[in-house]
Amino acid sequence: MTGQEAGGGADDGRTLDDATVTAIADELARADADRATVPLLTARYPGMTIEDSYAVQNTWRRRGIEAGRRPVGRKIGLTSKVMQAATGITEPDYGAIFADMVHENGSVIEHARFSNVRVEVELAFVLNQRVAGPDATVFDVLRATEYVVPALEILSSRIELAGRTIVDTISDNAAMGGMVYGGNPVKVGETDLRWVAALLYRNEVIEESGVAAAVLNHPAAGVAWLANKLARHGDMLEPGEIILAGSFTRPMWVEPGDTVLADYRELGTVSCRFV
């Protein structure tokens, strides 16, 4: 149990008590189940801090595990300038990935499972060694990576979008809805990860494009950032985890009937269809 799950107090940066944190986590869980959105947390809890928001997220994650959901990794968000500009939020965040959020290449996905549905282009790092902060580096991440694989992240926001801050987004599990993996897994050193590029198509029309270096100058830097952030919460990255390193395109809105494909050139393609 992390400090965020155990309680709150002035010395850990939290302003909300455990009962309020639990109530918010329950509200977001109901919104997820109902495919609904709730009003901004920051409008209702003006003093809410980033540490409060991670406490909400950790409570939601713990309850998911207790209910039988299997954690398989983490997502990193808002690591590129293009994503920060698109959201108006200027620092990274992270969220949890459960096994039931992971889809194979070419999956047909129910659009109604999510709220405010958007898609992003990312690289996923699959670890075979532990990465622990507080001083993790890009080199630690590269040594710990078994392979890197193309991925799409499906964003789902359970909190209204207009006016949200990073506190709202973190509480909402960093808007993580699901992910699709595909293409050709590569070992570190088999390609220049900074120069991995992707073209994002919706219904055979290119909507977005980007290069992975847009993520903190190297996508592995996002994973190192995550390890160091987790260390502050008494946690670390473990072997076998899937880490979505952050989008290097703007989020693309999708509707029922849309087919999405990302072309990563030598790393292949990853696609899905929403119904």
Tab-separated table of C-alpha atoms in Angstrom:
chain	number	residue	atom	x	y	z
A	1	MET	CA	0.000	0.000	0.000
A	2	THR	CA	1.345	3.373	-0.953
A	3	GLY	CA	1.261	6.492	1.172
A	4	GLN	CA	-1.488	7.788	-1.078
A	5	GLU	CA	-3.661	4.784	-0.270
A	6	ALA	CA	-2.921	4.750	3.442
A	7	GLY	CA	-4.109	8.217	4.319
A	8	GLY	CA	-3.657	11.913	3.853
A	9	GLY	CA	-2.183	14.782	5.719
A	10	ALA	CA	-0.493	18.101	5.375
A	11	ASP	CA	2.958	16.509	5.262
A	12	ASP	CA	2.240	14.502	2.090
A	13	GLY	CA	0.681	17.267	0.022
A	14	ARG	CA	-2.892	16.049	0.392
A	15	THR	CA	-5.824	18.239	1.389
A	16	LEU	CA	-8.669	15.701	1.106
A	17	ASP	CA	-9.409	13.108	3.764
A	18	ASP	CA	-9.696	9.404	2.992
A	19	ALA	CA	-13.497	9.421	3.005
A	20	THR	CA	-13.605	12.140	0.343
A	21	VAL	CA	-10.961	10.402	-1.768
A	22	THR	CA	-12.966	7.169	-1.615
A	23	ALA	CA	-16.187	8.972	-2.518
A	24	ILE	CA	-14.542	10.522	-5.594
A	25	ALA	CA	-13.084	7.158	-6.672
A	26	ASP	CA	-16.535	5.573	-6.325
A	27	GLU	CA	-18.128	8.393	-8.335
A	28	LEU	CA	-15.635	7.895	-11.174
A	29	ALA	CA	-16.148	4.121	-11.102
A	30	ARG	CA	-19.909	4.644	-11.481
A	31	ALA	CA	-19.334	7.082	-14.340
A	32	ASP	CA	-17.143	4.499	-16.059
A	33	ALA	CA	-19.785	1.789	-15.645
A	34	ASP	CA	-22.541	4.122	-16.873
A	35	ARG	CA	-20.458	5.571	-19.761
A	36	ALA	CA	-21.140	8.989	-18.299
A	37	THR	CA	-19.174	12.079	-17.293
A	38	VAL	CA	-19.125	13.952	-13.992
A	39	PRO	CA	-18.539	17.665	-13.306
A	40	LEU	CA	-15.006	18.942	-12.831
A	41	LEU	CA	-13.484	17.853	-9.550
A	42	THR	CA	-11.454	21.041	-9.309
A	43	ALA	CA	-14.656	23.095	-9.448
A	44	ARG	CA	-16.114	21.129	-6.542
A	45	TYR	CA	-12.910	20.712	-4.519
A	46	PRO	CA	-10.967	23.954	-5.189
A	47	GLY	CA	-8.051	23.023	-2.930
A	48	MET	CA	-7.549	19.580	-4.455
A	49	THR	CA	-3.876	18.829	-5.175
A	50	ILE	CA	-1.976	16.510	-7.501
A	51	GLU	CA	-1.276	14.233	-4.531
A	52	ASP	CA	-5.022	14.110	-3.828
A	53	SER	CA	-5.639	13.123	-7.437
A	54	TYR	CA	-3.116	10.283	-7.328
A	55	ALA	CA	-4.743	9.139	-4.080
A	56	VAL	CA	-8.071	8.963	-5.933
A	57	GLN	CA	-6.466	7.058	-8.806
A	58	ASN	CA	-4.693	4.618	-6.481
A	59	THR	CA	-7.906	3.953	-4.572
A	60	TRP	CA	-9.717	3.268	-7.854
A	61	ARG	CA	-6.870	0.990	-9.000
A	62	ARG	CA	-6.768	-0.926	-5.718
A	63	ARG	CA	-10.510	-1.492	-5.818
A	64	GLY	CA	-10.232	-2.778	-9.365
A	65	ILE	CA	-7.634	-5.315	-8.259
A	66	GLU	CA	-9.816	-6.363	-5.333
A	67	ALA	CA	-12.675	-6.899	-7.796
A	68	GLY	CA	-10.522	-9.276	-9.869
A	69	ARG	CA	-9.070	-6.988	-12.537
A	70	ARG	CA	-5.454	-7.833	-13.387
A	71	PRO	CA	-2.986	-4.928	-13.620
A	72	VAL	CA	-0.591	-5.253	-16.569
A	73	GLY	CA	1.140	-1.889	-16.801
A	74	ARG	CA	0.982	1.887	-16.833
A	75	LYS	CA	0.320	4.679	-19.301
A	76	ILE	CA	2.121	7.986	-19.430
A	77	GLY	CA	0.293	11.027	-20.700
A	78	LEU	CA	1.003	14.588	-21.757
A	79	THR	CA	4.696	13.988	-22.467
A	80	SER	CA	4.825	15.815	-25.804
A	81	LYS	CA	4.344	19.500	-26.588
A	82	VAL	CA	1.636	18.650	-29.103
A	83	MET	CA	-0.383	16.844	-26.425
A	84	GLN	CA	0.167	19.581	-23.862
A	85	ALA	CA	-0.997	22.171	-26.371
A	86	ALA	CA	-4.054	20.065	-27.238
A	87	THR	CA	-5.136	19.747	-23.597
A	88	GLY	CA	-3.826	22.965	-22.055
A	89	ILE	CA	-2.006	20.889	-19.414
A	90	THR	CA	1.754	21.416	-19.187
A	91	GLU	CA	3.128	18.478	-17.199
A	92	PRO	CA	3.047	14.685	-17.656
A	93	ASP	CA	0.829	12.298	-15.724
A	94	TYR	CA	0.292	8.556	-15.511
A	95	GLY	CA	-2.471	5.988	-15.124
A	96	ALA	CA	-3.042	2.255	-14.708
A	97	ILE	CA	-3.591	-0.380	-17.399
A	98	PHE	CA	-5.658	-3.500	-16.630
A	99	ALA	CA	-5.659	-6.649	-18.767
A	100	ASP	CA	-9.243	-6.014	-19.895
A	101	MET	CA	-8.096	-2.724	-21.461
A	102	VAL	CA	-5.632	-4.418	-23.849
A	103	HIS	CA	-6.762	-5.342	-27.383
A	104	GLU	CA	-4.997	-7.223	-30.167
A	105	ASN	CA	-4.244	-5.749	-33.566
A	106	GLY	CA	-7.335	-5.535	-35.777
A	107	SER	CA	-9.806	-5.713	-32.897
A	108	VAL	CA	-13.416	-4.644	-33.269
A	109	ILE	CA	-14.121	-2.436	-30.249
A	110	GLU	CA	-17.435	-1.242	-28.849
A	111	HIS	CA	-17.404	2.566	-28.998
A	112	ALA	CA	-20.045	2.817	-26.257
A	113	ARG	CA	-17.631	1.302	-23.734
A	114	PHE	CA	-15.927	4.699	-23.540
A	115	SER	CA	-16.734	8.392	-23.076
A	116	ASN	CA	-15.278	11.247	-25.170
A	117	VAL	CA	-13.483	8.692	-27.329
A	118	ARG	CA	-10.178	9.670	-28.915
A	119	VAL	CA	-7.148	7.760	-30.222
A	120	GLU	CA	-3.421	8.495	-29.897
A	121	VAL	CA	-0.249	7.052	-31.450
A	122	GLU	CA	2.366	5.685	-29.043
A	123	LEU	CA	5.184	3.226	-28.451
A	124	ALA	CA	4.733	0.566	-25.780
A	125	PHE	CA	7.746	-0.628	-23.778
A	126	VAL	CA	7.547	-4.200	-22.460
A	127	LEU	CA	9.929	-4.644	-19.528
A	128	ASN	CA	11.926	-7.693	-18.494
A	129	GLN	CA	13.670	-6.031	-15.549
A	130	ARG	CA	12.596	-3.763	-12.709
A	131	VAL	CA	13.007	0.006	-13.129
A	132	ALA	CA	13.019	1.882	-9.831
A	133	GLY	CA	13.438	5.564	-9.027
A	134	PRO	CA	14.126	8.103	-7.762
A	135	ASP	CA	17.142	8.361	-10.086
A	136	ALA	CA	16.150	6.183	-13.040
A	137	THR	CA	17.585	7.241	-16.402
A	138	VAL	CA	16.925	6.529	-20.072
A	139	PHE	CA	19.791	4.024	-19.926
A	140	ASP	CA	18.137	2.127	-17.075
A	141	VAL	CA	14.937	1.926	-19.127
A	142	LEU	CA	16.706	0.711	-22.267
A	143	ARG	CA	18.548	-1.997	-20.307
A	144	ALA	CA	15.272	-3.121	-18.747
A	145	THR	CA	13.271	-3.244	-22.000
A	146	GLU	CA	12.586	-6.610	-23.646
A	147	TYR	CA	11.072	-5.041	-26.740
A	148	VAL	CA	9.165	-2.015	-28.014
A	149	VAL	CA	5.937	-2.369	-29.982
A	150	PRO	CA	3.606	0.069	-31.797
A	151	ALA	CA	0.350	0.862	-30.029
A	152	LEU	CA	-2.791	2.950	-30.139
A	153	GLU	CA	-4.173	4.399	-26.934
A	154	ILE	CA	-7.931	4.834	-26.608
A	155	LEU	CA	-8.748	7.818	-24.423
A	156	SER	CA	-11.918	7.828	-22.348
A	157	SER	CA	-12.709	10.819	-20.136
A	158	ARG	CA	-15.129	10.277	-17.266
A	159	ILE	CA	-14.800	13.948	-16.245
A	160	GLU	CA	-16.097	16.770	-18.430
A	161	LEU	CA	-13.396	18.092	-20.741
A	162	ALA	CA	-13.934	21.853	-20.679
A	163	GLY	CA	-11.786	23.529	-18.058
A	164	ARG	CA	-10.152	20.382	-16.717
A	165	THR	CA	-6.743	20.555	-15.064
A	166	ILE	CA	-4.090	17.944	-14.463
A	167	VAL	CA	-5.765	17.222	-11.110
A	168	ASP	CA	-8.967	16.208	-12.898
A	169	THR	CA	-7.086	14.166	-15.478
A	170	ILE	CA	-4.964	12.221	-12.982
A	171	SER	CA	-8.025	11.411	-10.871
A	172	ASP	CA	-9.622	10.029	-14.048
A	173	ASN	CA	-6.781	7.494	-14.473
A	174	ALA	CA	-5.112	9.878	-16.933
A	175	ALA	CA	-8.074	9.342	-19.304
A	176	MET	CA	-6.984	5.758	-19.995
A	177	GLY	CA	-9.676	3.747	-21.735
A	178	GLY	CA	-7.817	1.028	-23.595
A	179	MET	CA	-4.947	0.203	-25.909
A	180	VAL	CA	-4.363	-1.761	-29.098
A	181	TYR	CA	-0.942	-3.281	-29.799
A	182	GLY	CA	0.383	-4.526	-33.116
A	183	GLY	CA	3.057	-4.169	-35.759
A	184	ASN	CA	6.560	-5.567	-35.354
A	185	PRO	CA	8.109	-5.748	-31.875
A	186	VAL	CA	11.728	-4.559	-31.942
A	187	LYS	CA	14.618	-4.941	-29.534
A	188	VAL	CA	16.377	-1.864	-28.239
A	189	GLY	CA	19.138	-1.047	-30.726
A	190	GLU	CA	17.370	-2.548	-33.737
A	191	THR	CA	15.995	0.854	-34.702
A	192	ASP	CA	16.462	4.472	-33.645
A	193	LEU	CA	13.506	4.890	-31.295
A	194	ARG	CA	13.717	8.684	-31.482
A	195	TRP	CA	13.028	8.567	-35.210
A	196	VAL	CA	10.152	6.092	-35.179
A	197	ALA	CA	7.431	7.859	-37.157
A	198	ALA	CA	3.756	7.093	-37.629
A	199	LEU	CA	0.909	8.119	-39.911
A	200	LEU	CA	-2.515	7.982	-38.261
A	201	TYR	CA	-5.460	7.232	-40.550
A	202	ARG	CA	-9.190	7.402	-39.893
A	203	ASN	CA	-11.279	5.747	-42.596
A	204	GLU	CA	-8.277	5.716	-44.977
A	205	VAL	CA	-7.592	9.441	-44.586
A	206	ILE	CA	-4.434	10.673	-42.831
A	207	GLU	CA	-5.490	12.780	-39.858
A	208	GLU	CA	-2.270	13.025	-37.837
A	209	SER	CA	1.441	12.204	-38.066
A	210	GLY	CA	4.366	12.417	-35.693
A	211	VAL	CA	7.822	11.268	-34.597
A	212	ALA	CA	8.551	9.546	-31.280
A	213	ALA	CA	11.260	12.052	-30.286
A	214	ALA	CA	8.393	14.453	-29.561
A	215	VAL	CA	8.030	12.518	-26.304
A	216	LEU	CA	10.594	14.258	-24.061
A	217	ASN	CA	13.241	13.959	-26.828
A	218	HIS	CA	13.249	10.144	-26.477
A	219	PRO	CA	10.280	7.870	-25.716
A	220	ALA	CA	12.328	6.031	-23.074
A	221	ALA	CA	12.622	9.332	-21.199
A	222	GLY	CA	8.912	9.113	-20.486
A	223	VAL	CA	9.364	5.691	-18.904
A	224	ALA	CA	12.233	7.011	-16.766
A	225	TRP	CA	10.047	9.933	-15.697
A	226	LEU	CA	7.362	7.455	-14.661
A	227	ALA	CA	9.757	5.331	-12.594
A	228	ASN	CA	10.944	8.424	-10.757
A	229	LYS	CA	7.395	9.667	-10.174
A	230	LEU	CA	6.283	6.264	-8.877
A	231	ALA	CA	9.191	6.240	-6.423
A	232	ARG	CA	7.632	9.249	-4.712
A	233	HIS	CA	4.519	7.137	-4.179
A	234	GLY	CA	6.420	4.084	-2.917
A	235	ASP	CA	6.069	2.146	-6.172
A	236	MET	CA	8.202	0.987	-9.139
A	237	LEU	CA	7.995	-0.614	-12.587
A	238	GLU	CA	8.150	-4.404	-12.567
A	239	PRO	CA	9.241	-7.047	-15.125
A	240	GLY	CA	6.470	-7.924	-17.552
A	241	GLU	CA	4.737	-4.580	-17.348
A	242	ILE	CA	3.567	-2.771	-20.489
A	243	ILE	CA	4.355	0.945	-20.414
A	244	LEU	CA	2.656	3.260	-22.917
A	245	ALA	CA	5.296	5.965	-23.279
A	246	GLY	CA	3.098	8.873	-24.377
A	247	SER	CA	1.518	10.124	-27.582
A	248	PHE	CA	3.459	11.878	-30.310
A	249	THR	CA	0.321	13.004	-32.152
A	250	ARG	CA	-2.692	15.020	-31.095
A	251	PRO	CA	-5.695	12.971	-29.959
A	252	MET	CA	-8.015	12.064	-32.823
A	253	TRP	CA	-11.761	11.886	-32.182
A	254	VAL	CA	-13.473	8.699	-33.352
A	255	GLU	CA	-17.106	7.710	-33.800
A	256	PRO	CA	-18.944	4.393	-34.218
A	257	GLY	CA	-18.137	2.947	-37.628
A	258	ASP	CA	-14.656	4.479	-37.811
A	259	THR	CA	-11.647	2.370	-38.766
A	260	VAL	CA	-8.328	3.534	-37.326
A	261	LEU	CA	-4.895	2.535	-38.631
A	262	ALA	CA	-1.438	3.735	-37.659
A	263	ASP	CA	1.393	3.020	-40.118
A	264	TYR	CA	4.804	2.837	-38.406
A	265	ARG	CA	6.702	2.013	-41.603
A	266	GLU	CA	9.302	-0.696	-40.757
A	267	LEU	CA	7.560	-1.352	-37.421
A	268	GLY	CA	4.375	-2.296	-39.255
A	269	THR	CA	0.783	-1.253	-38.672
A	270	VAL	CA	-1.720	-1.355	-35.809
A	271	SER	CA	-5.436	-0.949	-36.380
A	272	CYS	CA	-8.893	-1.286	-34.884
A	273	ARG	CA	-12.511	-0.629	-35.809
A	274	PHE	CA	-15.150	0.971	-33.595
A	275	VAL	CA	-18.748	-0.242	-33.707
